[in-house]
PDB file of C-alpha atoms in Angstrom:
ATOM      1  CA  GLN D   1       0.000   0.000   0.000  1.00 82.00           C
ATOM      2  CA  GLN D   2       1.434   3.330  -1.104  1.00 91.00           C
ATOM      3  CA  PRO D   3       1.956   6.163   1.384  1.00 95.00           C
ATOM      4  CA  VAL D   4      -0.460   9.071   0.983  1.00 96.00           C
ATOM      5  CA  GLN D   5       0.963  12.435   0.001  1.00 97.00           C
ATOM      6  CA  SER D   6      -0.788  15.752   0.443  1.00 95.00           C
ATOM      7  CA  PRO D   7      -1.437  18.076  -1.160  1.00 96.00           C
ATOM      8  CA  GLN D   8      -1.500  16.585  -4.651  1.00 96.00           C
ATOM      9  CA  ALA D   9      -0.445  19.898  -6.136  1.00 97.00           C
ATOM     10  CA  VAL D  10       0.549  23.349  -4.950  1.00 96.00           C
ATOM     11  CA  ILE D  11       1.313  26.632  -6.680  1.00 96.00           C
ATOM     12  CA  LEU D  12       3.564  29.169  -4.986  1.00 95.00           C
ATOM     13  CA  ARG D  13       5.033  32.530  -5.752  1.00 96.00           C
ATOM     14  CA  GLU D  14       8.785  32.833  -5.398  1.00 96.00           C
ATOM     15  CA  GLY D  15       9.715  33.372  -1.754  1.00 96.00           C
ATOM     16  CA  GLU D  16       6.656  31.630  -0.290  1.00 97.00           C
ATOM     17  CA  ASP D  17       6.808  28.549   1.935  1.00 96.00           C
ATOM     18  CA  ALA D  18       5.245  25.125   1.415  1.00 96.00           C
ATOM     19  CA  VAL D  19       4.772  21.915   3.381  1.00 97.00           C
ATOM     20  CA  ILE D  20       4.327  18.495   1.780  1.00 98.00           C
ATOM     21  CA  ASN D  21       3.093  15.628   3.911  1.00 97.00           C
ATOM     22  CA  CYS D  22       3.584  11.887   3.620  1.00 97.00           C
ATOM     23  CA  SER D  23       1.566   9.459   5.695  1.00 96.00           C
ATOM     24  CA  SER D  24       1.803   5.679   5.947  1.00 94.00           C
ATOM     25  CA  SER D  25      -0.289   2.965   7.572  1.00 91.00           C
ATOM     26  CA  LYS D  26       2.815   0.823   8.117  1.00 88.00           C
ATOM     27  CA  ALA D  27       5.435   0.947  10.886  1.00 88.00           C
ATOM     28  CA  LEU D  28       8.264   2.780   9.158  1.00 89.00           C
ATOM     29  CA  TYR D  29      12.006   2.353   9.375  1.00 88.00           C
ATOM     30  CA  SER D  30      12.839   5.329   7.190  1.00 91.00           C
ATOM     31  CA  VAL D  31      11.380   7.950   4.883  1.00 93.00           C
ATOM     32  CA  HIS D  32      13.173   9.156   1.743  1.00 94.00           C
ATOM     33  CA  TRP D  33      12.385  12.306  -0.224  1.00 95.00           C
ATOM     34  CA  TYR D  34      13.057  12.773  -3.950  1.00 96.00           C
ATOM     35  CA  ARG D  35      12.391  15.565  -6.430  1.00 96.00           C
ATOM     36  CA  GLN D  36      11.732  14.985 -10.114  1.00 96.00           C
ATOM     37  CA  LYS D  37      11.865  17.849 -12.572  1.00 95.00           C
ATOM     38  CA  HIS D  38       9.895  17.600 -15.768  1.00 92.00           C
ATOM     39  CA  GLY D  39      11.512  15.180 -18.201  1.00 89.00           C
ATOM     40  CA  GLU D  40      14.265  14.227 -15.770  1.00 93.00           C
ATOM     41  CA  ALA D  41      15.028  11.388 -13.377  1.00 93.00           C
ATOM     42  CA  PRO D  42      14.116  11.651  -9.681  1.00 95.00           C
ATOM     43  CA  VAL D  43      16.921  13.069  -7.546  1.00 94.00           C
ATOM     44  CA  PHE D  44      17.530  12.215  -3.911  1.00 93.00           C
ATOM     45  CA  LEU D  45      16.937  14.990  -1.346  1.00 93.00           C
ATOM     46  CA  MET D  46      17.250  13.332   2.061  1.00 91.00           C
ATOM     47  CA  ILE D  47      16.629  10.288   4.244  1.00 90.00           C
ATOM     48  CA  LEU D  48      15.060  10.358   7.687  1.00 91.00           C
ATOM     49  CA  LEU D  49      15.558   7.356   9.893  1.00 86.00           C
ATOM     50  CA  LYS D  50      13.406   5.926  12.655  1.00 79.00           C
ATOM     51  CA  GLY D  51      14.043   7.984  15.744  1.00 73.00           C
ATOM     52  CA  GLY D  52      12.045  11.087  14.860  1.00 62.00           C
ATOM     53  CA  GLU D  53      14.916  13.150  13.561  1.00 68.00           C
ATOM     54  CA  GLN D  54      14.722  16.316  11.551  1.00 67.00           C
ATOM     55  CA  LYS D  55      17.078  17.121   8.704  1.00 67.00           C
ATOM     56  CA  GLY D  56      17.848  20.209   6.731  1.00 68.00           C
ATOM     57  CA  HIS D  57      19.466  20.927   3.394  1.00 70.00           C
ATOM     58  CA  ASP D  58      19.752  24.581   2.414  1.00 74.00           C
ATOM     59  CA  LYS D  59      16.182  25.876   2.652  1.00 86.00           C
ATOM     60  CA  ILE D  60      14.603  22.430   2.424  1.00 92.00           C
ATOM     61  CA  SER D  61      14.121  20.448   5.615  1.00 92.00           C
ATOM     62  CA  ALA D  62      12.077  17.475   6.739  1.00 93.00           C
ATOM     63  CA  SER D  63      10.788  15.811   9.865  1.00 91.00           C
ATOM     64  CA  PHE D  64       9.710  12.275  10.707  1.00 91.00           C
ATOM     65  CA  ASN D  65       7.097  11.578  13.351  1.00 89.00           C
ATOM     66  CA  GLU D  66       7.643   7.930  14.165  1.00 85.00           C
ATOM     67  CA  LYS D  67       4.532   7.623  16.353  1.00 87.00           C
ATOM     68  CA  LYS D  68       2.235   8.896  13.613  1.00 89.00           C
ATOM     69  CA  GLN D  69       4.206   7.285  10.727  1.00 91.00           C
ATOM     70  CA  GLN D  70       4.254  10.667   9.049  1.00 93.00           C
ATOM     71  CA  SER D  71       6.900  12.796   7.432  1.00 94.00           C
ATOM     72  CA  SER D  72       6.737  16.398   6.311  1.00 95.00           C
ATOM     73  CA  LEU D  73       8.962  18.226   3.824  1.00 96.00           C
ATOM     74  CA  TYR D  74       9.361  21.966   4.409  1.00 95.00           C
ATOM     75  CA  LEU D  75      10.353  24.279   1.577  1.00 95.00           C
ATOM     76  CA  THR D  76      11.243  27.732   2.830  1.00 93.00           C
ATOM     77  CA  ALA D  77      11.499  30.886   0.731  1.00 93.00           C
ATOM     78  CA  SER D  78      10.868  28.871  -2.408  1.00 93.00           C
ATOM     79  CA  GLN D  79      12.910  29.417  -5.542  1.00 94.00           C
ATOM     80  CA  LEU D  80      11.977  28.811  -9.171  1.00 95.00           C
ATOM     81  CA  SER D  81      14.327  25.808  -9.123  1.00 94.00           C
ATOM     82  CA  TYR D  82      12.133  24.093  -6.540  1.00 95.00           C
ATOM     83  CA  SER D  83       9.458  23.396  -9.159  1.00 97.00           C
ATOM     84  CA  GLY D  84       8.918  19.710  -9.819  1.00 97.00           C
ATOM     85  CA  THR D  85       7.195  16.666  -8.400  1.00 97.00           C
ATOM     86  CA  TYR D  86       8.150  15.564  -4.905  1.00 97.00           C
ATOM     87  CA  PHE D  87       7.948  11.921  -3.920  1.00 97.00           C
ATOM     88  CA  CYS D  88       8.268  10.321  -0.534  1.00 97.00           C
ATOM     89  CA  GLY D  89       9.493   6.734  -0.390  1.00 95.00           C
ATOM     90  CA  THR D  90       8.951   4.645   2.710  1.00 94.00           C
ATOM     91  CA  GLU D  91      10.925   1.694   4.022  1.00 91.00           C
ATOM     92  CA  SER D  92       9.159  -0.553   6.503  1.00 87.00           C
ATOM     93  CA  MET D  93       9.632  -3.819   8.315  1.00 78.00           C
ATOM     94  CA  ASN D  94       6.600  -5.229   6.449  1.00 74.00           C
ATOM     95  CA  THR D  95       7.924  -4.660   2.954  1.00 72.00           C
ATOM     96  CA  GLY D  96      11.534  -5.440   3.777  1.00 70.00           C
ATOM     97  CA  PHE D  97      14.596  -3.305   4.156  1.00 72.00           C
ATOM     98  CA  GLN D  98      16.182  -1.513   1.213  1.00 80.00           C
ATOM     99  CA  LYS D  99      12.883  -1.587  -0.718  1.00 88.00           C
ATOM    100  CA  LEU D 100      10.991   1.678  -1.007  1.00 92.00           C
ATOM    101  CA  VAL D 101       7.283   2.193  -1.580  1.00 93.00           C
ATOM    102  CA  PHE D 102       6.722   5.585  -3.177  1.00 95.00           C
ATOM    103  CA  GLY D 103       3.770   7.913  -2.822  1.00 95.00           C
ATOM    104  CA  THR D 104       1.937   9.251  -5.854  1.00 94.00           C
ATOM    105  CA  GLY D 105       3.770  12.558  -5.697  1.00 96.00           C
ATOM    106  CA  THR D 106       3.086  16.243  -5.049  1.00 97.00           C
ATOM    107  CA  ARG D 107       3.443  18.644  -7.966  1.00 97.00           C
ATOM    108  CA  LEU D 108       4.957  21.962  -6.971  1.00 97.00           C
ATOM    109  CA  LEU D 109       5.020  24.980  -9.259  1.00 97.00           C
ATOM    110  CA  VAL D 110       6.900  28.094  -8.212  1.00 96.00           C
ATOM    111  CA  SER D 111       6.115  31.150 -10.273  1.00 95.00           C
ATOM    112  CA  PRO D 112       7.984  34.484 -10.411  1.00 93.00           C
TER     113      PRO D 112
ATOM    114  CA  ASP J   1      30.363  11.525 -11.649  1.00 67.00           C
ATOM    115  CA  VAL J   2      28.087   8.669 -10.624  1.00 66.00           C
ATOM    116  CA  LYS J   3      25.933   7.270 -13.304  1.00 90.00           C
ATOM    117  CA  VAL J   4      23.030   4.972 -14.061  1.00 96.00           C
ATOM    118  CA  THR J   5      22.452   4.492 -17.760  1.00 95.00           C
ATOM    119  CA  GLN J   6      19.583   2.853 -19.600  1.00 96.00           C
ATOM    120  CA  SER J   7      19.851   1.352 -23.056  1.00 90.00           C
ATOM    121  CA  SER J   8      17.146   3.435 -24.743  1.00 92.00           C
ATOM    122  CA  ARG J   9      15.297   6.679 -24.019  1.00 94.00           C
ATOM    123  CA  TYR J  10      12.404   5.759 -26.311  1.00 96.00           C
ATOM    124  CA  LEU J  11      11.222   2.380 -27.526  1.00 97.00           C
ATOM    125  CA  VAL J  12       8.253   1.344 -29.652  1.00 97.00           C
ATOM    126  CA  LYS J  13       7.268  -2.325 -29.773  1.00 97.00           C
ATOM    127  CA  ARG J  14       4.353  -4.389 -31.007  1.00 97.00           C
ATOM    128  CA  THR J  15       2.022  -6.482 -28.868  1.00 97.00           C
ATOM    129  CA  GLY J  16       3.469  -9.935 -28.252  1.00 97.00           C
ATOM    130  CA  GLU J  17       7.096  -8.960 -28.813  1.00 97.00           C
ATOM    131  CA  LYS J  18       9.769  -9.828 -26.275  1.00 97.00           C
ATOM    132  CA  VAL J  19      11.325  -6.644 -24.934  1.00 97.00           C
ATOM    133  CA  PHE J  20      14.645  -6.177 -23.139  1.00 97.00           C
ATOM    134  CA  LEU J  21      15.426  -3.068 -21.113  1.00 98.00           C
ATOM    135  CA  GLU J  22      19.007  -2.765 -19.939  1.00 97.00           C
ATOM    136  CA  CYS J  23      20.395  -0.797 -17.019  1.00 97.00           C
ATOM    137  CA  VAL J  24      24.053  -0.289 -16.101  1.00 97.00           C
ATOM    138  CA  GLN J  25      25.507   1.449 -13.030  1.00 97.00           C
ATOM    139  CA  ASP J  26      29.120   2.402 -12.423  1.00 95.00           C
ATOM    140  CA  MET J  27      28.988   2.881  -8.646  1.00 93.00           C
ATOM    141  CA  ASP J  28      29.577  -0.719  -7.548  1.00 94.00           C
ATOM    142  CA  HIS J  29      26.149  -0.699  -5.872  1.00 94.00           C
ATOM    143  CA  GLU J  30      24.733  -3.896  -4.457  1.00 94.00           C
ATOM    144  CA  ASN J  31      21.061  -2.982  -4.958  1.00 94.00           C
ATOM    145  CA  MET J  32      19.339  -2.389  -8.256  1.00 96.00           C
ATOM    146  CA  PHE J  33      15.672  -1.652  -8.935  1.00 97.00           C
ATOM    147  CA  TRP J  34      13.190  -1.455 -11.774  1.00 98.00           C
ATOM    148  CA  TYR J  35      10.200   0.887 -11.442  1.00 98.00           C
ATOM    149  CA  ARG J  36       7.448   1.936 -13.754  1.00 97.00           C
ATOM    150  CA  GLN J  37       6.038   5.437 -13.585  1.00 97.00           C
ATOM    151  CA  ASP J  38       2.504   6.255 -14.701  1.00 95.00           C
ATOM    152  CA  PRO J  39       0.609   9.550 -14.296  1.00 92.00           C
ATOM    153  CA  GLY J  40      -1.140   9.732 -10.941  1.00 90.00           C
ATOM    154  CA  LEU J  41       0.369   6.465  -9.713  1.00 93.00           C
ATOM    155  CA  GLY J  42       3.878   7.558  -8.823  1.00 92.00           C
ATOM    156  CA  LEU J  43       6.767   5.097  -8.932  1.00 95.00           C
ATOM    157  CA  ARG J  44       5.864   1.448  -8.523  1.00 96.00           C
ATOM    158  CA  LEU J  45       8.483  -1.218  -7.894  1.00 95.00           C
ATOM    159  CA  ILE J  46       8.541  -4.084 -10.381  1.00 97.00           C
ATOM    160  CA  TYR J  47      11.607  -6.030  -9.238  1.00 96.00           C
ATOM    161  CA  PHE J  48      14.549  -5.548  -6.944  1.00 95.00           C
ATOM    162  CA  SER J  49      17.964  -7.226  -6.846  1.00 96.00           C
ATOM    163  CA  TYR J  50      20.254  -7.055  -3.821  1.00 93.00           C
ATOM    164  CA  ASP J  51      23.097  -9.101  -5.289  1.00 92.00           C
ATOM    165  CA  VAL J  52      24.213 -10.858  -8.450  1.00 95.00           C
ATOM    166  CA  LYS J  53      21.713 -13.554  -9.472  1.00 93.00           C
ATOM    167  CA  MET J  54      19.408 -12.544  -6.585  1.00 93.00           C
ATOM    168  CA  LYS J  55      16.008 -10.995  -7.191  1.00 94.00           C
ATOM    169  CA  GLU J  56      12.839 -10.159  -5.330  1.00 93.00           C
ATOM    170  CA  LYS J  57       9.404  -9.317  -6.630  1.00 93.00           C
ATOM    171  CA  GLY J  58       8.179  -5.823  -6.095  1.00 92.00           C
ATOM    172  CA  ASP J  59       4.594  -4.624  -6.047  1.00 92.00           C
ATOM    173  CA  ILE J  60       3.751  -5.246  -9.716  1.00 95.00           C
ATOM    174  CA  PRO J  61       5.892  -8.109 -11.081  1.00 96.00           C
ATOM    175  CA  GLU J  62       3.223  -9.726 -13.282  1.00 96.00           C
ATOM    176  CA  GLY J  63       4.257  -9.835 -16.927  1.00 96.00           C
ATOM    177  CA  TYR J  64       7.892  -9.033 -16.161  1.00 98.00           C
ATOM    178  CA  SER J  65      11.073 -10.914 -15.369  1.00 97.00           C
ATOM    179  CA  VAL J  66      14.601  -9.760 -14.569  1.00 97.00           C
ATOM    180  CA  SER J  67      18.163 -10.900 -14.920  1.00 97.00           C
ATOM    181  CA  ARG J  68      21.287  -9.903 -13.007  1.00 97.00           C
ATOM    182  CA  GLU J  69      24.328 -11.816 -14.194  1.00 97.00           C
ATOM    183  CA  LYS J  70      26.839  -9.075 -13.361  1.00 97.00           C
ATOM    184  CA  LYS J  71      26.879  -6.634 -10.468  1.00 96.00           C
ATOM    185  CA  GLU J  72      26.686  -3.556 -12.683  1.00 97.00           C
ATOM    186  CA  ARG J  73      23.914  -4.719 -15.001  1.00 97.00           C
ATOM    187  CA  PHE J  74      20.207  -5.339 -14.352  1.00 98.00           C
ATOM    188  CA  SER J  75      17.860  -6.268 -17.170  1.00 98.00           C
ATOM    189  CA  LEU J  76      14.078  -6.067 -17.284  1.00 98.00           C
ATOM    190  CA  ILE J  77      12.329  -8.447 -19.657  1.00 98.00           C
ATOM    191  CA  LEU J  78       8.790  -8.235 -20.959  1.00 97.00           C
ATOM    192  CA  GLU J  79       8.166 -11.769 -22.178  1.00 94.00           C
ATOM    193  CA  SER J  80       5.192 -10.825 -24.337  1.00 97.00           C
ATOM    194  CA  ALA J  81       4.566  -7.099 -24.423  1.00 97.00           C
ATOM    195  CA  SER J  82       1.015  -5.858 -24.007  1.00 97.00           C
ATOM    196  CA  THR J  83      -0.500  -2.408 -24.483  1.00 97.00           C
ATOM    197  CA  ASN J  84      -0.992  -1.986 -20.736  1.00 97.00           C
ATOM    198  CA  GLN J  85       2.777  -2.117 -20.333  1.00 98.00           C
ATOM    199  CA  THR J  86       3.114   1.193 -22.154  1.00 98.00           C
ATOM    200  CA  SER J  87       4.847   3.318 -19.541  1.00 97.00           C
ATOM    201  CA  MET J  88       8.011   5.072 -18.384  1.00 97.00           C
ATOM    202  CA  TYR J  89      10.500   2.586 -16.942  1.00 98.00           C
ATOM    203  CA  LEU J  90      13.090   3.801 -14.464  1.00 98.00           C
ATOM    204  CA  CYS J  91      16.100   1.907 -13.214  1.00 97.00           C
ATOM    205  CA  ALA J  92      17.829   2.801  -9.947  1.00 97.00           C
ATOM    206  CA  SER J  93      20.736   1.583  -7.872  1.00 96.00           C
ATOM    207  CA  SER J  94      21.811   2.046  -4.265  1.00 94.00           C
ATOM    208  CA  SER J  95      24.452   1.026  -1.805  1.00 92.00           C
ATOM    209  CA  ARG J  96      23.477  -1.340   0.948  1.00 87.00           C
ATOM    210  CA  LEU J  97      25.033   1.139   3.397  1.00 85.00           C
ATOM    211  CA  ASP J  98      22.727   4.104   2.965  1.00 78.00           C
ATOM    212  CA  ASN J  99      20.107   3.148   0.349  1.00 80.00           C
ATOM    213  CA  GLU J 100      20.176   6.521  -1.392  1.00 89.00           C
ATOM    214  CA  GLN J 101      18.802   5.589  -4.777  1.00 93.00           C
ATOM    215  CA  PHE J 102      20.325   6.941  -7.995  1.00 95.00           C
ATOM    216  CA  PHE J 103      18.014   6.867 -10.973  1.00 96.00           C
ATOM    217  CA  GLY J 104      18.662   6.440 -14.661  1.00 96.00           C
ATOM    218  CA  PRO J 105      17.099   8.776 -17.257  1.00 94.00           C
ATOM    219  CA  GLY J 106      14.233   6.361 -17.969  1.00 96.00           C
ATOM    220  CA  THR J 107      12.949   4.493 -21.015  1.00 97.00           C
ATOM    221  CA  ARG J 108       9.601   5.514 -22.435  1.00 97.00           C
ATOM    222  CA  LEU J 109       8.133   2.310 -23.850  1.00 98.00           C
ATOM    223  CA  THR J 110       5.144   2.345 -26.170  1.00 98.00           C
ATOM    224  CA  VAL J 111       3.487  -0.962 -27.030  1.00 98.00           C
ATOM    225  CA  LEU J 112       1.233  -0.812 -30.087  1.00 96.00           C
TER     226      LEU J 112
END
């Protein structure tokens, strides 16, 4: 069963903030975030491991709530280059380690 | 510069044909994956290999098989292509240590 991402799509003006959520019904070991620009391959952003950690990378950060099996990706002061589709991938004890189940994606458009 | 390459960017085949999609990685990764990507469905795992000659079914293995005879190469085989296998196929690889997945550029397969 795929994790649920919300929202499905979001439109921002440059400089605005956005939050993308990823929710699973399974007990998770890790959550991975990827961004795919139009016509390109998905690119890794970050991994969050069981333990409820938060990670940051430039103006993009993420959190993992182990109790709720939820992760959120925070995009701060968005730039045009942030446009693309964001996928979360979850790794759980049920599906086996090293295998990811991806959500259906969140399309983000940043306009000038 | 790390790389995952796929044999074709675009492929057109006829129903019933046997189709081979090839993927090569130069990072000495243990894990290799085949996904298909369809609009609104995200990335769905077809097969996964964690070592040479080892394979595991993903979420949608029906109609597909795989082969991994060498560590750097992972092949996806459509034994008898059908129109519902028209899709974008993405290959990825990762190290067993951190499971950050590196994706190839994808093969857009059309089955007529």
